[in-house]
């Protein structure tokens, strides 16, 4: 899909600013409690329990921190993968195995990612679940991210054909809003896990 002009640029921009500020103002204690609650949510999530390969992310900008959950997954002998910016195809992600000894670098957004090692990269189709960070979500599973379109591209085939790994959004409860203005390329999420609860959404396939 070629890049197109957004229909709601101002509304999305201000919503992004508002909710980014909201999650960044959580205290360290609140962040820690949320991260521990996420482990509880993982322990009760049938998809996580059944999964072998799970993509996560390292928290940035006040995002819900999956690191305690990653440690728990390692203890369960699950394989954990992190997104790596694609070296040649702008806007796309690779998913690379992450272990306690993975060499890490900072990408051009300043976010730590595994140093690229193609022998540790898997095709998206081999992942069971892709946990996505997000900025804001609403009561129908619409998702607003940081504005790069990375996860929209990653999840496009799931959106169109329900093919590939299950997307699972991770967020603080305070990131829920009444309505996220959607663009035609946005991929709504079927499930979002917050410290308080698991949200299930049923969306229709695109025409
Ligand atoms: N499947 C796609 N193919 C091509 N371009 C896309 C696709 N999905 C999104 N884009 C482009 O990415 C840009 C950013 O999209 P958007 O504002 O929805 O990002 P986001 O969902 O907030 O970010 P992210 O997915 O990285 O969390 C837009 O210019 C859009 O055209
Ligand atoms: Mg989007």
Short mmCIF file of C-alpha atoms and ligand atoms in Angstrom, two decimals:
data_model
loop_
_atom_site.label_atom_id
_atom_site.label_comp_id
_atom_site.label_asym_id
_atom_site.label_seq_id
_atom_site.Cartn_x
_atom_site.Cartn_y
_atom_site.Cartn_z
CA UNK A 1 0.00 0.00 0.00
CA UNK A 2 1.55 3.33 -0.99
CA UNK A 3 1.67 6.00 1.71
CA UNK A 4 -1.55 8.03 1.55
CA UNK A 5 -2.68 11.30 3.06
CA UNK A 6 -4.23 10.77 6.49
CA UNK A 7 -7.82 11.92 6.97
CA UNK A 8 -7.44 12.93 10.61
CA UNK A 9 -3.88 14.20 11.07
CA UNK A 10 -4.64 16.85 13.70
CA UNK A 11 -6.90 14.68 15.86
CA UNK A 12 -4.35 11.86 15.80
CA UNK A 13 -1.47 14.19 16.56
CA UNK A 14 -3.15 15.73 19.61
CA UNK A 15 -4.37 12.36 20.89
CA UNK A 16 -0.82 10.98 20.60
CA UNK A 17 0.59 13.91 22.55
CA UNK A 18 -2.07 13.66 25.25
CA UNK A 19 -1.77 9.93 25.88
CA UNK A 20 2.03 9.85 25.60
CA UNK A 21 2.13 12.52 28.29
CA UNK A 22 -0.36 10.57 30.40
CA UNK A 23 1.64 7.34 30.36
CA UNK A 24 4.94 9.18 30.87
CA UNK A 25 3.57 10.73 34.05
CA UNK A 26 3.05 7.32 35.70
CA UNK A 27 5.38 6.95 38.68
CA UNK A 28 8.14 4.35 38.81
CA UNK A 29 6.11 2.44 41.40
CA UNK A 30 3.05 2.49 39.15
CA UNK A 31 5.15 1.31 36.21
CA UNK A 32 6.65 -1.50 38.29
CA UNK A 33 3.24 -2.63 39.57
CA UNK A 34 1.85 -2.57 36.02
CA UNK A 35 4.78 -4.61 34.71
CA UNK A 36 4.24 -7.22 37.43
CA UNK A 37 0.52 -7.31 36.71
CA UNK A 38 1.34 -8.01 33.08
CA UNK A 39 3.13 -11.20 34.21
CA UNK A 40 -0.11 -12.26 35.93
CA UNK A 41 -2.01 -11.53 32.72
CA UNK A 42 0.45 -13.63 30.71
CA UNK A 43 0.13 -16.54 33.14
CA UNK A 44 -3.64 -16.54 32.52
CA UNK A 45 -3.62 -15.95 28.77
CA UNK A 46 -4.37 -19.18 26.84
CA UNK A 47 -2.62 -17.91 23.70
CA UNK A 48 0.54 -17.03 25.58
CA UNK A 49 0.48 -20.35 27.43
CA UNK A 50 0.14 -22.26 24.14
CA UNK A 51 2.66 -20.15 22.22
CA UNK A 52 6.21 -21.19 21.48
CA UNK A 53 7.55 -18.00 19.84
CA UNK A 54 6.39 -14.62 21.11
CA UNK A 55 7.41 -11.19 19.83
CA UNK A 56 7.64 -8.46 22.45
CA UNK A 57 9.30 -5.07 22.68
CA UNK A 58 11.47 -3.16 25.13
CA UNK A 59 9.58 -0.33 26.80
CA UNK A 60 10.20 3.24 25.72
CA UNK A 61 8.36 6.52 26.30
CA UNK A 62 6.33 5.25 29.31
CA UNK A 63 5.08 2.11 27.56
CA UNK A 64 3.94 -0.85 29.65
CA UNK A 65 7.20 -2.63 30.47
CA UNK A 66 7.26 -6.28 29.32
CA UNK A 67 10.68 -7.09 30.80
CA UNK A 68 9.41 -9.02 33.86
CA UNK A 69 7.08 -10.91 31.50
CA UNK A 70 10.03 -11.67 29.21
CA UNK A 71 11.94 -13.16 32.16
CA UNK A 72 8.92 -15.28 33.02
CA UNK A 73 8.62 -16.46 29.39
CA UNK A 74 12.31 -17.41 29.34
CA UNK A 75 11.68 -19.45 32.49
CA UNK A 76 8.85 -21.24 30.64
CA UNK A 77 11.27 -22.16 27.81
CA UNK A 78 9.40 -19.88 25.37
CA UNK A 79 11.32 -18.14 22.60
CA UNK A 80 11.19 -14.34 22.80
CA UNK A 81 11.72 -12.12 19.76
CA UNK A 82 12.20 -8.36 19.49
CA UNK A 83 11.59 -6.03 16.56
CA UNK A 84 14.63 -4.82 14.63
CA UNK A 85 14.35 -2.00 12.08
CA UNK A 86 14.72 -3.54 8.64
CA UNK A 87 18.17 -2.54 7.28
CA UNK A 88 17.00 -2.09 3.67
CA UNK A 89 13.22 -1.72 3.61
CA UNK A 90 12.19 1.46 5.42
CA UNK A 91 9.09 1.19 7.61
CA UNK A 92 9.39 -2.57 8.05
CA UNK A 93 10.41 -4.71 11.02
CA UNK A 94 12.35 -7.92 11.34
CA UNK A 95 11.89 -10.09 14.42
CA UNK A 96 15.06 -11.44 16.00
CA UNK A 97 15.51 -13.92 18.84
CA UNK A 98 16.22 -12.24 22.19
CA UNK A 99 18.05 -14.05 24.98
CA UNK A 100 19.80 -12.89 28.12
CA UNK A 101 23.09 -12.76 26.19
CA UNK A 102 21.91 -11.06 22.97
CA UNK A 103 24.25 -8.21 21.97
CA UNK A 104 22.19 -5.02 21.88
CA UNK A 105 22.56 -1.74 20.03
CA UNK A 106 20.48 1.46 19.89
CA UNK A 107 18.49 2.00 16.71
CA UNK A 108 17.94 5.37 15.08
CA UNK A 109 15.05 6.10 17.45
CA UNK A 110 17.40 5.49 20.41
CA UNK A 111 15.53 2.27 21.27
CA UNK A 112 17.64 -0.80 22.17
CA UNK A 113 17.33 -3.67 19.73
CA UNK A 114 19.35 -6.85 19.15
CA UNK A 115 22.37 -6.35 16.91
CA UNK A 116 21.28 -7.69 13.53
CA UNK A 117 22.13 -11.37 13.10
CA UNK A 118 20.17 -12.92 10.25
CA UNK A 119 20.68 -16.40 11.70
CA UNK A 120 18.48 -15.30 14.63
CA UNK A 121 15.75 -13.69 12.52
CA UNK A 122 12.51 -15.60 11.87
CA UNK A 123 9.84 -14.99 9.22
CA UNK A 124 6.75 -13.35 10.76
CA UNK A 125 4.77 -16.48 9.96
CA UNK A 126 6.84 -18.51 12.44
CA UNK A 127 5.80 -16.33 15.36
CA UNK A 128 2.71 -17.38 17.34
CA UNK A 129 1.93 -14.00 18.91
CA UNK A 130 3.12 -10.46 18.21
CA UNK A 131 2.70 -8.23 21.25
CA UNK A 132 2.46 -4.67 20.02
CA UNK A 133 3.09 -1.51 21.97
CA UNK A 134 0.57 1.26 21.33
CA UNK A 135 -0.16 4.82 22.35
CA UNK A 136 -3.96 4.76 22.55
CA UNK A 137 -6.78 2.27 22.08
CA UNK A 138 -10.56 2.45 22.19
CA UNK A 139 -13.41 0.12 23.11
CA UNK A 140 -13.45 -1.49 19.67
CA UNK A 141 -9.74 -2.30 19.51
CA UNK A 142 -8.70 0.58 17.27
CA UNK A 143 -5.03 1.30 17.81
CA UNK A 144 -2.91 4.43 17.56
CA UNK A 145 0.83 3.83 17.57
CA UNK A 146 3.84 6.14 17.61
CA UNK A 147 3.29 7.16 13.99
CA UNK A 148 5.75 5.03 12.02
CA UNK A 149 3.27 2.53 10.61
CA UNK A 150 5.63 -0.31 11.56
CA UNK A 151 3.00 -2.52 13.19
CA UNK A 152 0.36 -1.65 10.59
CA UNK A 153 2.72 -3.03 7.94
CA UNK A 154 3.70 -6.02 10.07
CA UNK A 155 0.05 -6.95 10.72
CA UNK A 156 -1.35 -6.15 7.26
CA UNK A 157 -1.63 -9.78 6.17
CA UNK A 158 -3.29 -10.72 9.42
CA UNK A 159 -5.75 -7.88 8.91
CA UNK A 160 -6.57 -8.83 5.35
CA UNK A 161 -6.53 -12.62 5.53
CA UNK A 162 -6.33 -13.52 9.24
CA UNK A 163 -3.00 -15.12 8.38
CA UNK A 164 0.01 -15.17 10.66
CA UNK A 165 0.64 -14.52 14.33
CA UNK A 166 -2.10 -13.28 16.67
CA UNK A 167 -1.66 -9.58 17.46
CA UNK A 168 -1.92 -8.80 21.17
CA UNK A 169 -1.76 -5.14 22.21
CA UNK A 170 -0.12 -4.29 25.54
CA UNK A 171 -0.99 -1.03 27.26
CA UNK A 172 -1.64 0.74 30.52
CA UNK A 173 -5.31 1.13 31.37
CA UNK A 174 -4.92 4.92 31.20
CA UNK A 175 -4.21 4.61 27.46
CA UNK A 176 -7.84 3.77 26.74
CA UNK A 177 -9.78 6.61 25.09
CA UNK A 178 -13.35 7.01 23.81
CA UNK A 179 -12.43 6.84 20.17
CA UNK A 180 -9.28 6.57 18.05
CA UNK A 181 -9.70 8.21 14.62
CA UNK A 182 -8.77 5.47 12.16
CA UNK A 183 -7.01 5.66 8.84
CA UNK A 184 -7.59 3.01 6.20
CA UNK A 185 -4.19 1.37 6.78
CA UNK A 186 -4.63 1.02 10.56
CA UNK A 187 -4.94 -2.52 11.85
CA UNK A 188 -7.39 -2.81 14.76
CA UNK A 189 -6.35 -5.32 17.41
CA UNK A 190 -8.36 -8.44 18.32
CA UNK A 191 -7.07 -8.40 21.91
CA UNK A 192 -5.45 -5.92 24.27
CA UNK A 193 -3.97 -6.88 27.62
CA UNK A 194 -3.74 -4.18 30.29
CA UNK A 195 -2.71 -4.56 33.93
CA UNK A 196 -6.42 -4.63 34.87
CA UNK A 197 -7.90 -6.92 32.23
CA UNK A 198 -7.86 -8.67 28.87
CA UNK A 199 -9.97 -6.97 26.20
CA UNK A 200 -11.43 -9.05 23.35
CA UNK A 201 -12.70 -7.30 20.25
CA UNK A 202 -14.41 -8.77 17.23
CA UNK A 203 -13.82 -6.82 14.06
CA UNK A 204 -15.04 -7.67 10.62
CA UNK A 205 -12.48 -8.35 7.91
CA UNK A 206 -11.81 -5.51 5.48
CA UNK A 207 -13.82 -5.80 2.24
N1 LIG B 1 0.45 -1.38 5.23
C1 LIG B 1 1.04 -0.21 4.96
N2 LIG B 1 1.69 0.00 3.78
C2 LIG B 1 2.28 1.15 3.51
N3 LIG B 1 2.30 2.23 4.33
C3 LIG B 1 1.68 2.09 5.49
C4 LIG B 1 1.03 0.88 5.88
N4 LIG B 1 0.54 1.05 7.12
C5 LIG B 1 0.86 2.32 7.48
N5 LIG B 1 1.54 2.94 6.52
C6 LIG B 1 2.03 4.32 6.56
O1 LIG B 1 2.68 4.54 7.80
C7 LIG B 1 2.50 5.89 8.21
C8 LIG B 1 2.20 5.96 9.68
O2 LIG B 1 1.00 5.24 9.99
P1 LIG B 1 0.29 5.44 11.40
O3 LIG B 1 0.15 6.90 11.72
O4 LIG B 1 -0.97 4.63 11.41
O5 LIG B 1 1.36 4.80 12.39
P2 LIG B 1 1.10 4.07 13.80
O6 LIG B 1 0.07 2.99 13.68
O7 LIG B 1 0.82 5.13 14.79
O8 LIG B 1 2.54 3.48 14.02
P3 LIG B 1 3.08 2.02 14.42
O9 LIG B 1 2.32 0.98 13.61
O10 LIG B 1 4.53 2.09 14.06
O11 LIG B 1 2.88 1.87 15.89
C9 LIG B 1 1.40 6.47 7.32
O12 LIG B 1 2.01 7.41 6.46
C10 LIG B 1 0.89 5.31 6.51
O13 LIG B 1 0.58 5.68 5.20
MG1 LIG B 2 -1.59 2.99 12.54
#
